[in-house]
Structure formats: C-alpha cells, structure tokens
Amino acid sequence: MHLTVEAKVENVDEVISFVNDQLKGMGCTLRAKTQIDIALDELFSNICHYAYGDSVGHATIRVQEVPEKNAVRITLEDSGVPFNPLEREDPDVTLDLHERTIGGLGIFMVKKTMNDVQYEYRDGLNTLTVLKTI
C-alpha cells in the first residue's frame, strides 16, 4: 500500500494515520508503533522542510509487511534535492545541552530505534527505508 501527499508539515498526521492503519493487521506492539510514529514524524518533517526549498513537492509513503522477520518496511520517497541524512555525523549526546550543536538529534533517534535505515538516490528520487520489528 502507498500514500502520496504534498510535502507539507500539516500532512504529518495523515501520514502517521495511514501507516498506523496498515500496522493494525500486523500485530504491531504499542512500543514499536510509538517508535515508528516518532520516526515518521521526523522523516516526513525533514522532507517538508528541506527537500523542495521554497516550493512544495510530494512524498510517497509505502508500507510493506515482512512476515519472515516479524517486521514492517516503510519507505519514504521524494523528488527533492538529493540528501542522505545518514551521512550526517551523530550528535555527541554526552555533552551538556548548552554545549551541543543544533540539529541531527531526530535522525539519530531514528537510527537508534529502527532495526535498519537505508538511503538511496536514484532516478531523481530520494528513497529512505526503515525496517522495524513489530
């Protein structure tokens, strides 16, 4: 199943609801669902804020159950500027809050809570895929 929406922050709830509807029949735990919701909020918001500059584009979200791994694969695609958030250096979370640089904590949390996170840019599409045991 997939959903395509305008990459606007006000559509984040629609994206999360769409994914949650898909998770209902998969036996997803509340903990996994909550982690997925947080990851979706971060990843979709990044597309909204950075992929298209001052214009508005679209994002497509795909959900696929992976029964052999008791997992779900969620893919976010956009045709915005190429950007691999996984190349960003992880923030130093051992520093005091006032010593930390701004940015990077959201994708760091995604990498820590998802079982796998992959990025690919091909044929004009940014494709970020997360795999989460449910």
C-alpha positions as YAML, in Angstrom:
chain: A
units: angstrom
residues:
- id: 1
  name: MET
  ca: [0.00, 0.00, 0.00]
- id: 2
  name: HIS
  ca: [1.11, 3.56, -0.57]
- id: 3
  name: LEU
  ca: [0.06, 7.13, 0.08]
- id: 4
  name: THR
  ca: [1.19, 10.22, -1.83]
- id: 5
  name: VAL
  ca: [0.70, 13.62, -0.19]
- id: 6
  name: GLU
  ca: [2.01, 17.14, -0.56]
- id: 7
  name: ALA
  ca: [5.18, 17.53, 1.48]
- id: 8
  name: LYS
  ca: [3.63, 19.93, 3.98]
- id: 9
  name: VAL
  ca: [4.03, 19.63, 7.74]
- id: 10
  name: GLU
  ca: [0.26, 19.75, 8.18]
- id: 11
  name: ASN
  ca: [0.11, 16.34, 6.42]
- id: 12
  name: VAL
  ca: [2.25, 14.53, 9.01]
- id: 13
  name: ASP
  ca: [-0.86, 13.32, 10.88]
- id: 14
  name: GLU
  ca: [-2.28, 11.86, 7.66]
- id: 15
  name: VAL
  ca: [0.99, 10.03, 7.02]
- id: 16
  name: ILE
  ca: [1.10, 8.61, 10.55]
- id: 17
  name: SER
  ca: [-2.59, 7.59, 10.39]
- id: 18
  name: PHE
  ca: [-2.02, 5.86, 7.06]
- id: 19
  name: VAL
  ca: [0.89, 3.85, 8.44]
- id: 20
  name: ASN
  ca: [-0.97, 3.06, 11.68]
- id: 21
  name: ASP
  ca: [-3.91, 1.73, 9.65]
- id: 22
  name: GLN
  ca: [-1.52, -0.64, 7.87]
- id: 23
  name: LEU
  ca: [0.03, -1.75, 11.17]
- id: 24
  name: LYS
  ca: [-3.34, -2.75, 12.69]
- id: 25
  name: GLY
  ca: [-3.47, -6.09, 10.93]
- id: 26
  name: MET
  ca: [0.18, -6.91, 11.58]
- id: 27
  name: GLY
  ca: [0.11, -7.41, 15.34]
- id: 28
  name: CYS
  ca: [2.38, -4.46, 15.98]
- id: 29
  name: THR
  ca: [3.26, -3.80, 19.63]
- id: 30
  name: LEU
  ca: [2.46, -0.42, 21.19]
- id: 31
  name: ARG
  ca: [6.18, 0.21, 21.75]
- id: 32
  name: ALA
  ca: [7.05, -0.44, 18.08]
- id: 33
  name: LYS
  ca: [4.09, 1.67, 16.90]
- id: 34
  name: THR
  ca: [5.18, 4.58, 19.08]
- id: 35
  name: GLN
  ca: [8.77, 4.36, 17.80]
- id: 36
  name: ILE
  ca: [7.51, 4.19, 14.21]
- id: 37
  name: ASP
  ca: [5.26, 7.23, 14.78]
- id: 38
  name: ILE
  ca: [8.19, 9.26, 16.12]
- id: 39
  name: ALA
  ca: [10.41, 8.18, 13.22]
- id: 40
  name: LEU
  ca: [7.71, 9.08, 10.67]
- id: 41
  name: ASP
  ca: [7.22, 12.49, 12.23]
- id: 42
  name: GLU
  ca: [10.96, 13.17, 11.97]
- id: 43
  name: LEU
  ca: [11.48, 11.77, 8.48]
- id: 44
  name: PHE
  ca: [8.40, 13.29, 6.87]
- id: 45
  name: SER
  ca: [9.05, 16.66, 8.55]
- id: 46
  name: ASN
  ca: [12.60, 16.64, 7.14]
- id: 47
  name: ILE
  ca: [11.18, 16.15, 3.64]
- id: 48
  name: CYS
  ca: [8.75, 19.03, 4.20]
- id: 49
  name: HIS
  ca: [11.43, 21.41, 5.46]
- id: 50
  name: TYR
  ca: [14.37, 20.56, 3.21]
- id: 51
  name: ALA
  ca: [13.51, 18.62, 0.06]
- id: 52
  name: TYR
  ca: [11.84, 21.31, -2.02]
- id: 53
  name: GLY
  ca: [13.20, 24.63, -0.78]
- id: 54
  name: ASP
  ca: [10.51, 27.30, -1.05]
- id: 55
  name: SER
  ca: [8.28, 25.22, -3.32]
- id: 56
  name: VAL
  ca: [6.02, 22.32, -2.42]
- id: 57
  name: GLY
  ca: [6.50, 18.83, -3.79]
- id: 58
  name: HIS
  ca: [5.13, 15.43, -2.95]
- id: 59
  name: ALA
  ca: [6.18, 12.50, -0.84]
- id: 60
  name: THR
  ca: [5.12, 8.89, -1.21]
- id: 61
  name: ILE
  ca: [4.98, 6.56, 1.76]
- id: 62
  name: ARG
  ca: [4.95, 2.79, 1.20]
- id: 63
  name: VAL
  ca: [4.26, 0.16, 3.85]
- id: 64
  name: GLN
  ca: [5.18, -3.49, 3.42]
- id: 65
  name: GLU
  ca: [4.89, -6.26, 5.95]
- id: 66
  name: VAL
  ca: [7.95, -8.51, 6.18]
- id: 67
  name: PRO
  ca: [6.49, -11.62, 7.89]
- id: 68
  name: GLU
  ca: [9.69, -13.67, 7.83]
- id: 69
  name: LYS
  ca: [11.33, -11.00, 10.00]
- id: 70
  name: ASN
  ca: [8.19, -10.13, 12.01]
- id: 71
  name: ALA
  ca: [8.78, -6.60, 10.76]
- id: 72
  name: VAL
  ca: [7.44, -3.77, 8.67]
- id: 73
  name: ARG
  ca: [9.33, -1.90, 5.95]
- id: 74
  name: ILE
  ca: [8.35, 1.74, 5.49]
- id: 75
  name: THR
  ca: [9.70, 3.69, 2.54]
- id: 76
  name: LEU
  ca: [9.54, 7.46, 2.06]
- id: 77
  name: GLU
  ca: [10.23, 8.83, -1.41]
- id: 78
  name: ASP
  ca: [10.52, 12.39, -2.65]
- id: 79
  name: SER
  ca: [11.88, 14.07, -5.77]
- id: 80
  name: GLY
  ca: [13.50, 16.93, -3.89]
- id: 81
  name: VAL
  ca: [17.18, 17.80, -3.72]
- id: 82
  name: PRO
  ca: [19.41, 14.77, -3.09]
- id: 83
  name: PHE
  ca: [20.13, 14.45, 0.62]
- id: 84
  name: ASN
  ca: [21.31, 11.47, 2.62]
- id: 85
  name: PRO
  ca: [20.57, 12.18, 6.30]
- id: 86
  name: LEU
  ca: [22.52, 9.06, 7.29]
- id: 87
  name: GLU
  ca: [25.78, 10.74, 6.27]
- id: 88
  name: ARG
  ca: [25.34, 13.35, 8.97]
- id: 89
  name: GLU
  ca: [27.58, 12.78, 11.97]
- id: 90
  name: ASP
  ca: [25.72, 11.62, 15.07]
- id: 91
  name: PRO
  ca: [25.42, 14.29, 17.76]
- id: 92
  name: ASP
  ca: [27.53, 13.90, 20.89]
- id: 93
  name: VAL
  ca: [24.78, 13.13, 23.38]
- id: 94
  name: THR
  ca: [27.31, 13.00, 26.22]
- id: 95
  name: LEU
  ca: [27.73, 16.80, 26.11]
- id: 96
  name: ASP
  ca: [25.66, 19.12, 28.27]
- id: 97
  name: LEU
  ca: [22.67, 20.57, 26.44]
- id: 98
  name: HIS
  ca: [24.22, 24.04, 26.16]
- id: 99
  name: GLU
  ca: [27.37, 22.52, 24.57]
- id: 100
  name: ARG
  ca: [25.59, 20.59, 21.81]
- id: 101
  name: THR
  ca: [25.22, 21.83, 18.27]
- id: 102
  name: ILE
  ca: [21.73, 22.24, 16.88]
- id: 103
  name: GLY
  ca: [20.36, 19.55, 14.59]
- id: 104
  name: GLY
  ca: [20.85, 15.88, 13.98]
- id: 105
  name: LEU
  ca: [19.13, 14.52, 17.09]
- id: 106
  name: GLY
  ca: [15.99, 13.43, 15.24]
- id: 107
  name: ILE
  ca: [17.73, 11.26, 12.65]
- id: 108
  name: PHE
  ca: [19.98, 9.93, 15.44]
- id: 109
  name: MET
  ca: [16.84, 8.77, 17.29]
- id: 110
  name: VAL
  ca: [15.51, 7.18, 14.10]
- id: 111
  name: LYS
  ca: [18.76, 5.24, 13.64]
- id: 112
  name: LYS
  ca: [18.68, 4.09, 17.29]
- id: 113
  name: THR
  ca: [15.03, 2.96, 17.33]
- id: 114
  name: MET
  ca: [14.66, 1.35, 13.91]
- id: 115
  name: ASN
  ca: [16.28, -2.02, 13.17]
- id: 116
  name: ASP
  ca: [17.64, -0.81, 9.84]
- id: 117
  name: VAL
  ca: [17.71, 2.51, 7.98]
- id: 118
  name: GLN
  ca: [18.82, 2.79, 4.34]
- id: 119
  name: TYR
  ca: [19.05, 5.71, 1.91]
- id: 120
  name: GLU
  ca: [19.33, 5.69, -1.85]
- id: 121
  name: TYR
  ca: [19.15, 8.39, -4.53]
- id: 122
  name: ARG
  ca: [18.25, 7.01, -7.94]
- id: 123
  name: ASP
  ca: [16.38, 8.27, -10.99]
- id: 124
  name: GLY
  ca: [15.68, 11.63, -9.33]
- id: 125
  name: LEU
  ca: [14.22, 10.12, -6.16]
- id: 126
  name: ASN
  ca: [15.38, 10.24, -2.56]
- id: 127
  name: THR
  ca: [14.37, 6.93, -1.01]
- id: 128
  name: LEU
  ca: [14.68, 6.40, 2.73]
- id: 129
  name: THR
  ca: [13.66, 2.98, 4.02]
- id: 130
  name: VAL
  ca: [13.28, 1.88, 7.62]
- id: 131
  name: LEU
  ca: [12.76, -1.66, 8.87]
- id: 132
  name: LYS
  ca: [11.22, -2.19, 12.29]
- id: 133
  name: THR
  ca: [10.49, -5.39, 14.16]
- id: 134
  name: ILE
  ca: [6.87, -5.24, 15.23]
...
